[in-house]
Amino acid sequence: MNVGRGEDLELALSAARAAGDALMRRFGEAHEVTYKGPDQPLTAADIEADEILRARLLGARPDYGWLSEETKDAPDRLRRQRVWIVDPLDGTRSYIAGRPEFAVSIGLVEDGQAVLGVVYNPATGELFWAVRGGGAWCQTPARREAVRLHVTARSTGDQAVLLASRSEIAAGEFDPFHGGWVLRPTGSTAYKLARLAAGAGDVFLSRGPKSEWDVCAGVLLVEEAGGRATDLAGGELRYNRPDPHVKGILATNGRLHGYLLGVVATLPPVQRRTAARQNEEEGG
């Protein structure tokens, strides 16, 4: 099947809206929370959104692979040239708490490289998207026409805005940044990356493990908005790997990236959490 990225983008946007509508029907309710494992909360909304995305995305592109937080991993994805990498509800803890800081995240990977990304926060109505080489864009209820996104131009750390997880702030992981930095607690990894792409912050740092579905779409947004995102050693992020986890992430407006990599190298070690626990805590 020879499908253009424009068609894939329209499909992903439609699927994100449908999953977001389902999430909003349950948002603000009391949720029955089960656990996939220690510190891995799961709600009916996670499952419903995953089913919607899978039906729409794979239903229209059956030859694409599939990697989702809420679907059992299947090794056949490793043989596919194109793979959907999705998180149907990134920021589950925020969702449960009634905070509008969660997102539907849809990435499309081709030969290990992200080529399309959609991040949708249905609580705020912010819809972000990017296609590799075509820029990053956003649409909001207040401004229906698409607006091209650009990262900030800040080139010094003084008063730079660092988007961070509440749980990591509470654990003291950003204590070395107090003083010249402005910490802005925000839920959902995907949403933080989208907000960084939109210029609402200068840096996003998490030294805890992440999964590919947390970062795939958002990292492309940052890159297409003029920023940079790497692992903590400055390495390029690749996707659809046998072990779909990332050992920390640094995303910046690009100008601050080299400086931040140097700062990260000097930070004291943090108590490592499991990837599953860290991913869920991003909602907090």
mmCIF file of C-alpha atoms in Angstrom:
data_model
loop_
_atom_site.group_PDB
_atom_site.id
_atom_site.type_symbol
_atom_site.label_atom_id
_atom_site.label_comp_id
_atom_site.label_asym_id
_atom_site.label_seq_id
_atom_site.Cartn_x
_atom_site.Cartn_y
_atom_site.Cartn_z
ATOM 1 C CA MET A 1 0.000 0.000 0.000
ATOM 2 C CA ASN A 2 1.511 3.315 -1.098
ATOM 3 C CA VAL A 3 0.075 5.926 1.249
ATOM 4 C CA GLY A 4 1.264 9.523 1.527
ATOM 5 C CA ARG A 5 2.106 11.134 4.832
ATOM 6 C CA GLY A 6 -0.680 13.648 4.320
ATOM 7 C CA GLU A 7 -3.218 10.825 4.302
ATOM 8 C CA ASP A 8 -1.591 9.259 7.350
ATOM 9 C CA LEU A 9 -1.728 12.615 9.107
ATOM 10 C CA GLU A 10 -5.443 13.065 8.449
ATOM 11 C CA LEU A 11 -6.046 9.535 9.725
ATOM 12 C CA ALA A 12 -4.018 10.170 12.885
ATOM 13 C CA LEU A 13 -5.752 13.507 13.573
ATOM 14 C CA SER A 14 -9.169 11.899 13.211
ATOM 15 C CA ALA A 15 -8.203 8.985 15.452
ATOM 16 C CA ALA A 16 -6.778 11.311 18.116
ATOM 17 C CA ARG A 17 -9.986 13.344 18.196
ATOM 18 C CA ALA A 18 -12.109 10.204 18.508
ATOM 19 C CA ALA A 19 -9.993 8.850 21.363
ATOM 20 C CA GLY A 20 -10.011 12.271 23.021
ATOM 21 C CA ASP A 21 -13.805 12.436 22.832
ATOM 22 C CA ALA A 22 -13.992 9.086 24.615
ATOM 23 C CA LEU A 23 -11.605 10.286 27.329
ATOM 24 C CA MET A 24 -13.651 13.428 27.930
ATOM 25 C CA ARG A 25 -16.859 11.440 28.398
ATOM 26 C CA ARG A 26 -15.247 9.922 31.482
ATOM 27 C CA PHE A 27 -13.126 12.893 32.615
ATOM 28 C CA GLY A 28 -14.071 14.228 36.042
ATOM 29 C CA GLU A 29 -15.792 11.029 37.084
ATOM 30 C CA ALA A 30 -14.757 8.761 39.920
ATOM 31 C CA HIS A 31 -12.630 6.089 38.261
ATOM 32 C CA GLU A 32 -12.287 2.482 39.191
ATOM 33 C CA VAL A 33 -8.535 2.073 39.093
ATOM 34 C CA THR A 34 -6.872 -1.268 38.584
ATOM 35 C CA TYR A 35 -3.160 -1.945 38.382
ATOM 36 C CA LYS A 36 -1.200 -3.618 35.591
ATOM 37 C CA GLY A 37 1.638 -3.959 38.090
ATOM 38 C CA PRO A 38 3.098 -2.071 41.058
ATOM 39 C CA ASP A 39 2.433 1.659 40.606
ATOM 40 C CA GLN A 40 0.823 1.106 37.187
ATOM 41 C CA PRO A 41 -2.734 2.491 37.411
ATOM 42 C CA LEU A 42 -5.161 1.654 34.662
ATOM 43 C CA THR A 43 -8.680 2.942 34.006
ATOM 44 C CA ALA A 44 -11.444 1.955 31.634
ATOM 45 C CA ALA A 45 -10.669 5.166 29.738
ATOM 46 C CA ASP A 46 -7.146 3.946 28.895
ATOM 47 C CA ILE A 47 -8.549 0.740 27.438
ATOM 48 C CA GLU A 48 -11.381 2.401 25.511
ATOM 49 C CA ALA A 49 -9.047 4.973 23.952
ATOM 50 C CA ASP A 50 -6.593 2.243 22.973
ATOM 51 C CA GLU A 51 -9.342 0.219 21.304
ATOM 52 C CA ILE A 52 -10.476 3.266 19.330
ATOM 53 C CA LEU A 53 -6.967 4.064 18.126
ATOM 54 C CA ARG A 54 -6.213 0.485 17.194
ATOM 55 C CA ALA A 55 -9.474 0.061 15.278
ATOM 56 C CA ARG A 56 -9.050 3.309 13.347
ATOM 57 C CA LEU A 57 -5.313 3.294 12.690
ATOM 58 C CA LEU A 58 -4.756 -0.384 11.993
ATOM 59 C CA GLY A 59 -8.168 -0.734 10.411
ATOM 60 C CA ALA A 60 -7.109 1.751 7.751
ATOM 61 C CA ARG A 61 -3.446 0.631 7.600
ATOM 62 C CA PRO A 62 -3.397 -3.126 8.257
ATOM 63 C CA ASP A 63 0.128 -3.450 6.862
ATOM 64 C CA TYR A 64 1.561 -1.090 9.502
ATOM 65 C CA GLY A 65 2.996 -2.352 12.787
ATOM 66 C CA TRP A 66 1.625 -1.494 16.217
ATOM 67 C CA LEU A 67 3.216 -0.532 19.552
ATOM 68 C CA SER A 68 0.972 0.804 22.307
ATOM 69 C CA GLU A 69 1.228 1.108 26.055
ATOM 70 C CA GLU A 70 -2.075 -0.699 26.496
ATOM 71 C CA THR A 71 -1.645 -3.501 23.955
ATOM 72 C CA LYS A 72 0.481 -6.595 24.506
ATOM 73 C CA ASP A 73 3.642 -6.166 22.473
ATOM 74 C CA ALA A 74 3.945 -8.372 19.409
ATOM 75 C CA PRO A 75 7.368 -9.008 17.837
ATOM 76 C CA ASP A 76 5.981 -8.846 14.296
ATOM 77 C CA ARG A 77 6.210 -5.025 14.518
ATOM 78 C CA LEU A 78 9.988 -5.371 14.176
ATOM 79 C CA ARG A 79 9.498 -6.640 10.626
ATOM 80 C CA ARG A 80 7.277 -3.728 9.571
ATOM 81 C CA GLN A 81 8.645 -0.701 7.738
ATOM 82 C CA ARG A 82 6.020 1.606 9.205
ATOM 83 C CA VAL A 83 4.786 1.318 12.783
ATOM 84 C CA TRP A 84 2.201 3.241 14.784
ATOM 85 C CA ILE A 85 3.576 4.053 18.257
ATOM 86 C CA VAL A 86 0.819 5.317 20.531
ATOM 87 C CA ASP A 87 -0.094 6.160 24.075
ATOM 88 C CA PRO A 88 -3.891 6.351 24.285
ATOM 89 C CA LEU A 89 -3.762 8.257 27.587
ATOM 90 C CA ASP A 90 -0.439 9.787 28.542
ATOM 91 C CA GLY A 91 -0.791 11.255 32.005
ATOM 92 C CA THR A 92 -3.151 8.775 33.641
ATOM 93 C CA ARG A 93 -2.529 10.158 37.115
ATOM 94 C CA SER A 94 -3.440 13.672 36.010
ATOM 95 C CA TYR A 95 -6.544 12.267 34.321
ATOM 96 C CA ILE A 96 -7.623 10.457 37.484
ATOM 97 C CA ALA A 97 -6.957 13.591 39.562
ATOM 98 C CA GLY A 98 -9.054 15.750 37.230
ATOM 99 C CA ARG A 99 -6.123 17.869 36.026
ATOM 100 C CA PRO A 100 -6.277 18.907 32.348
ATOM 101 C CA GLU A 101 -2.704 17.759 31.735
ATOM 102 C CA PHE A 102 -2.977 14.560 29.721
ATOM 103 C CA ALA A 103 -2.890 13.689 26.051
ATOM 104 C CA VAL A 104 -3.487 11.210 23.295
ATOM 105 C CA SER A 105 -0.134 10.605 21.609
ATOM 106 C CA ILE A 106 0.237 9.082 18.129
ATOM 107 C CA GLY A 107 3.559 8.646 16.387
ATOM 108 C CA LEU A 108 4.314 7.024 13.059
ATOM 109 C CA VAL A 109 7.771 5.552 12.558
ATOM 110 C CA GLU A 110 9.395 4.580 9.285
ATOM 111 C CA ASP A 111 12.572 2.484 9.414
ATOM 112 C CA GLY A 112 13.164 3.538 13.027
ATOM 113 C CA GLN A 113 12.676 7.285 12.462
ATOM 114 C CA ALA A 114 9.616 9.260 13.544
ATOM 115 C CA VAL A 115 7.967 10.774 10.477
ATOM 116 C CA LEU A 116 4.622 11.901 11.903
ATOM 117 C CA GLY A 117 3.430 12.962 15.340
ATOM 118 C CA VAL A 118 0.086 13.993 16.814
ATOM 119 C CA VAL A 119 -0.480 15.054 20.425
ATOM 120 C CA TYR A 120 -4.011 15.971 21.480
ATOM 121 C CA ASN A 121 -5.106 17.321 24.857
ATOM 122 C CA PRO A 122 -8.892 16.991 24.710
ATOM 123 C CA ALA A 123 -9.361 18.822 28.023
ATOM 124 C CA THR A 124 -7.868 22.043 26.640
ATOM 125 C CA GLY A 125 -8.659 21.401 22.989
ATOM 126 C CA GLU A 126 -5.019 21.810 21.949
ATOM 127 C CA LEU A 127 -4.217 19.701 18.892
ATOM 128 C CA PHE A 128 -0.548 19.513 17.926
ATOM 129 C CA TRP A 129 0.902 17.787 14.866
ATOM 130 C CA ALA A 130 4.053 17.509 12.804
ATOM 131 C CA VAL A 131 5.244 15.729 9.682
ATOM 132 C CA ARG A 132 8.991 15.378 9.218
ATOM 133 C CA GLY A 133 10.191 18.239 7.063
ATOM 134 C CA GLY A 134 6.870 20.077 7.250
ATOM 135 C CA GLY A 135 7.090 21.964 10.538
ATOM 136 C CA ALA A 136 5.083 21.649 13.759
ATOM 137 C CA TRP A 137 1.583 23.044 14.051
ATOM 138 C CA CYS A 138 -1.172 23.629 16.594
ATOM 139 C CA GLN A 139 -4.878 24.319 16.542
ATOM 140 C CA THR A 140 -6.883 25.481 19.570
ATOM 141 C CA PRO A 141 -10.547 26.273 20.242
ATOM 142 C CA ALA A 142 -9.658 29.958 20.511
ATOM 143 C CA ARG A 143 -7.889 29.981 17.144
ATOM 144 C CA ARG A 144 -9.197 27.482 14.654
ATOM 145 C CA GLU A 145 -6.644 28.148 11.926
ATOM 146 C CA ALA A 146 -3.413 26.207 12.291
ATOM 147 C CA VAL A 147 -0.480 28.114 13.777
ATOM 148 C CA ARG A 148 3.099 27.097 13.084
ATOM 149 C CA LEU A 149 5.068 26.388 16.250
ATOM 150 C CA HIS A 150 8.498 27.685 17.156
ATOM 151 C CA VAL A 151 10.612 26.967 20.203
ATOM 152 C CA THR A 152 11.905 29.831 22.309
ATOM 153 C CA ALA A 153 15.052 31.750 21.443
ATOM 154 C CA ARG A 154 16.479 31.798 24.980
ATOM 155 C CA SER A 155 20.216 31.167 24.949
ATOM 156 C CA THR A 156 21.106 31.343 28.668
ATOM 157 C CA GLY A 157 19.954 29.281 31.633
ATOM 158 C CA ASP A 158 19.052 32.337 33.717
ATOM 159 C CA GLN A 159 15.257 32.295 34.269
ATOM 160 C CA ALA A 160 14.847 29.532 31.708
ATOM 161 C CA VAL A 161 11.549 27.651 32.090
ATOM 162 C CA LEU A 162 12.000 23.963 32.807
ATOM 163 C CA LEU A 163 8.905 21.806 32.292
ATOM 164 C CA ALA A 164 9.006 18.971 34.800
ATOM 165 C CA SER A 165 7.082 16.159 36.421
ATOM 166 C CA ARG A 166 5.508 16.932 39.779
ATOM 167 C CA SER A 167 6.764 13.658 41.196
ATOM 168 C CA GLU A 168 10.343 14.373 40.122
ATOM 169 C CA ILE A 169 10.157 17.877 41.578
ATOM 170 C CA ALA A 170 8.809 16.448 44.847
ATOM 171 C CA ALA A 171 11.618 13.872 44.901
ATOM 172 C CA GLY A 172 14.179 16.696 44.802
ATOM 173 C CA GLU A 173 15.552 15.791 41.385
ATOM 174 C CA PHE A 174 15.505 19.443 40.311
ATOM 175 C CA ASP A 175 16.920 20.961 43.493
ATOM 176 C CA PRO A 176 20.204 21.777 41.691
ATOM 177 C CA PHE A 177 18.180 23.937 39.281
ATOM 178 C CA HIS A 178 16.600 26.164 41.920
ATOM 179 C CA GLY A 179 17.710 29.778 41.771
ATOM 180 C CA GLY A 180 18.223 30.764 38.164
ATOM 181 C CA TRP A 181 15.611 28.385 36.748
ATOM 182 C CA VAL A 182 11.830 28.533 36.686
ATOM 183 C CA LEU A 183 10.275 25.117 37.331
ATOM 184 C CA ARG A 184 6.860 24.610 35.765
ATOM 185 C CA PRO A 185 5.149 21.390 36.946
ATOM 186 C CA THR A 186 3.190 19.772 34.121
ATOM 187 C CA GLY A 187 1.668 16.335 33.676
ATOM 188 C CA SER A 188 2.182 13.992 30.714
ATOM 189 C CA THR A 189 5.470 13.610 28.895
ATOM 190 C CA ALA A 190 3.819 14.033 25.493
ATOM 191 C CA TYR A 191 2.049 17.207 26.599
ATOM 192 C CA LYS A 192 5.251 18.687 28.027
ATOM 193 C CA LEU A 193 7.046 18.062 24.746
ATOM 194 C CA ALA A 194 4.191 19.652 22.796
ATOM 195 C CA ARG A 195 4.195 22.684 25.073
ATOM 196 C CA LEU A 196 7.956 22.990 24.646
ATOM 197 C CA ALA A 197 7.475 22.980 20.875
ATOM 198 C CA ALA A 198 4.890 25.745 21.300
ATOM 199 C CA GLY A 199 7.353 27.952 23.196
ATOM 200 C CA ALA A 200 5.720 27.512 26.618
ATOM 201 C CA GLY A 201 9.016 26.362 28.096
ATOM 202 C CA ASP A 202 12.700 26.185 27.252
ATOM 203 C CA VAL A 203 13.676 22.752 28.559
ATOM 204 C CA PHE A 204 12.152 19.386 29.414
ATOM 205 C CA LEU A 205 14.326 16.967 31.350
ATOM 206 C CA SER A 206 13.575 13.579 32.833
ATOM 207 C CA ARG A 207 16.380 11.319 33.994
ATOM 208 C CA GLY A 208 14.035 8.438 34.687
ATOM 209 C CA PRO A 209 13.272 5.788 32.051
ATOM 210 C CA LYS A 210 10.656 6.437 29.407
ATOM 211 C CA SER A 211 8.958 4.321 26.777
ATOM 212 C CA GLU A 212 8.891 5.004 23.058
ATOM 213 C CA TRP A 213 5.151 5.741 23.163
ATOM 214 C CA ASP A 214 5.784 8.537 25.681
ATOM 215 C CA VAL A 215 8.215 10.459 23.501
ATOM 216 C CA CYS A 216 7.832 9.496 19.827
ATOM 217 C CA ALA A 217 5.224 12.043 18.731
ATOM 218 C CA GLY A 218 6.330 14.818 21.079
ATOM 219 C CA VAL A 219 9.989 14.633 20.124
ATOM 220 C CA LEU A 220 9.105 15.128 16.459
ATOM 221 C CA LEU A 221 7.058 18.191 17.435
ATOM 222 C CA VAL A 222 10.074 19.656 19.235
ATOM 223 C CA GLU A 223 12.425 18.945 16.341
ATOM 224 C CA GLU A 224 10.076 20.361 13.713
ATOM 225 C CA ALA A 225 9.593 23.489 15.847
ATOM 226 C CA GLY A 226 13.344 24.095 15.751
ATOM 227 C CA GLY A 227 14.382 22.393 18.985
ATOM 228 C CA ARG A 228 16.393 19.328 19.832
ATOM 229 C CA ALA A 229 15.689 16.148 21.797
ATOM 230 C CA THR A 230 18.165 13.405 22.730
ATOM 231 C CA ASP A 231 18.905 10.841 25.368
ATOM 232 C CA LEU A 232 20.931 12.045 28.343
ATOM 233 C CA ALA A 233 24.216 11.398 26.561
ATOM 234 C CA GLY A 234 23.175 13.436 23.525
ATOM 235 C CA GLY A 235 22.315 10.416 21.393
ATOM 236 C CA GLU A 236 19.623 10.419 18.730
ATOM 237 C CA LEU A 237 16.348 8.749 19.642
ATOM 238 C CA ARG A 238 15.379 5.790 17.461
ATOM 239 C CA TYR A 239 12.140 3.811 17.558
ATOM 240 C CA ASN A 240 10.584 0.393 17.050
ATOM 241 C CA ARG A 241 13.452 -1.302 18.836
ATOM 242 C CA PRO A 242 13.165 -4.727 20.489
ATOM 243 C CA ASP A 243 13.311 -3.036 23.905
ATOM 244 C CA PRO A 244 11.151 0.077 23.452
ATOM 245 C CA HIS A 245 12.532 2.061 26.382
ATOM 246 C CA VAL A 246 14.602 5.231 26.599
ATOM 247 C CA LYS A 247 16.992 5.864 29.480
ATOM 248 C CA GLY A 248 16.034 9.456 30.121
ATOM 249 C CA ILE A 249 15.321 12.357 27.793
ATOM 250 C CA LEU A 250 16.479 15.934 27.346
ATOM 251 C CA ALA A 251 14.488 18.240 25.071
ATOM 252 C CA THR A 252 15.347 21.909 24.616
ATOM 253 C CA ASN A 253 14.968 24.848 22.287
ATOM 254 C CA GLY A 254 18.278 23.760 20.758
ATOM 255 C CA ARG A 255 20.270 26.762 21.899
ATOM 256 C CA LEU A 256 20.439 25.405 25.450
ATOM 257 C CA HIS A 257 21.038 21.778 24.554
ATOM 258 C CA GLY A 258 24.812 21.582 24.780
ATOM 259 C CA TYR A 259 24.804 23.515 28.033
ATOM 260 C CA LEU A 260 22.133 21.253 29.542
ATOM 261 C CA LEU A 261 23.938 18.082 28.514
ATOM 262 C CA GLY A 262 26.907 19.397 30.482
ATOM 263 C CA VAL A 263 24.713 20.176 33.479
ATOM 264 C CA VAL A 264 23.096 16.730 33.393
ATOM 265 C CA ALA A 265 26.526 15.088 33.415
ATOM 266 C CA THR A 266 27.307 16.791 36.746
ATOM 267 C CA LEU A 267 24.055 15.970 38.539
ATOM 268 C CA PRO A 268 24.094 13.484 41.413
ATOM 269 C CA PRO A 269 22.481 10.129 40.654
ATOM 270 C CA VAL A 270 18.799 9.706 41.353
ATOM 271 C CA GLN A 271 17.087 6.670 42.747
ATOM 272 C CA ARG A 272 15.985 4.806 39.656
ATOM 273 C CA ARG A 273 12.382 3.802 39.313
ATOM 274 C CA THR A 274 10.977 1.199 37.000
ATOM 275 C CA ALA A 275 10.001 2.413 33.539
ATOM 276 C CA ALA A 276 6.378 1.591 34.258
ATOM 277 C CA ARG A 277 6.316 3.562 37.475
ATOM 278 C CA GLN A 278 8.076 6.559 35.952
ATOM 279 C CA ASN A 279 5.746 6.633 32.967
ATOM 280 C CA GLU A 280 2.684 6.703 35.171
ATOM 281 C CA GLU A 281 4.149 9.268 37.545
ATOM 282 C CA GLU A 282 4.514 11.638 34.629
ATOM 283 C CA GLY A 283 0.811 12.274 35.057
ATOM 284 C CA GLY A 284 1.410 13.539 38.573
#
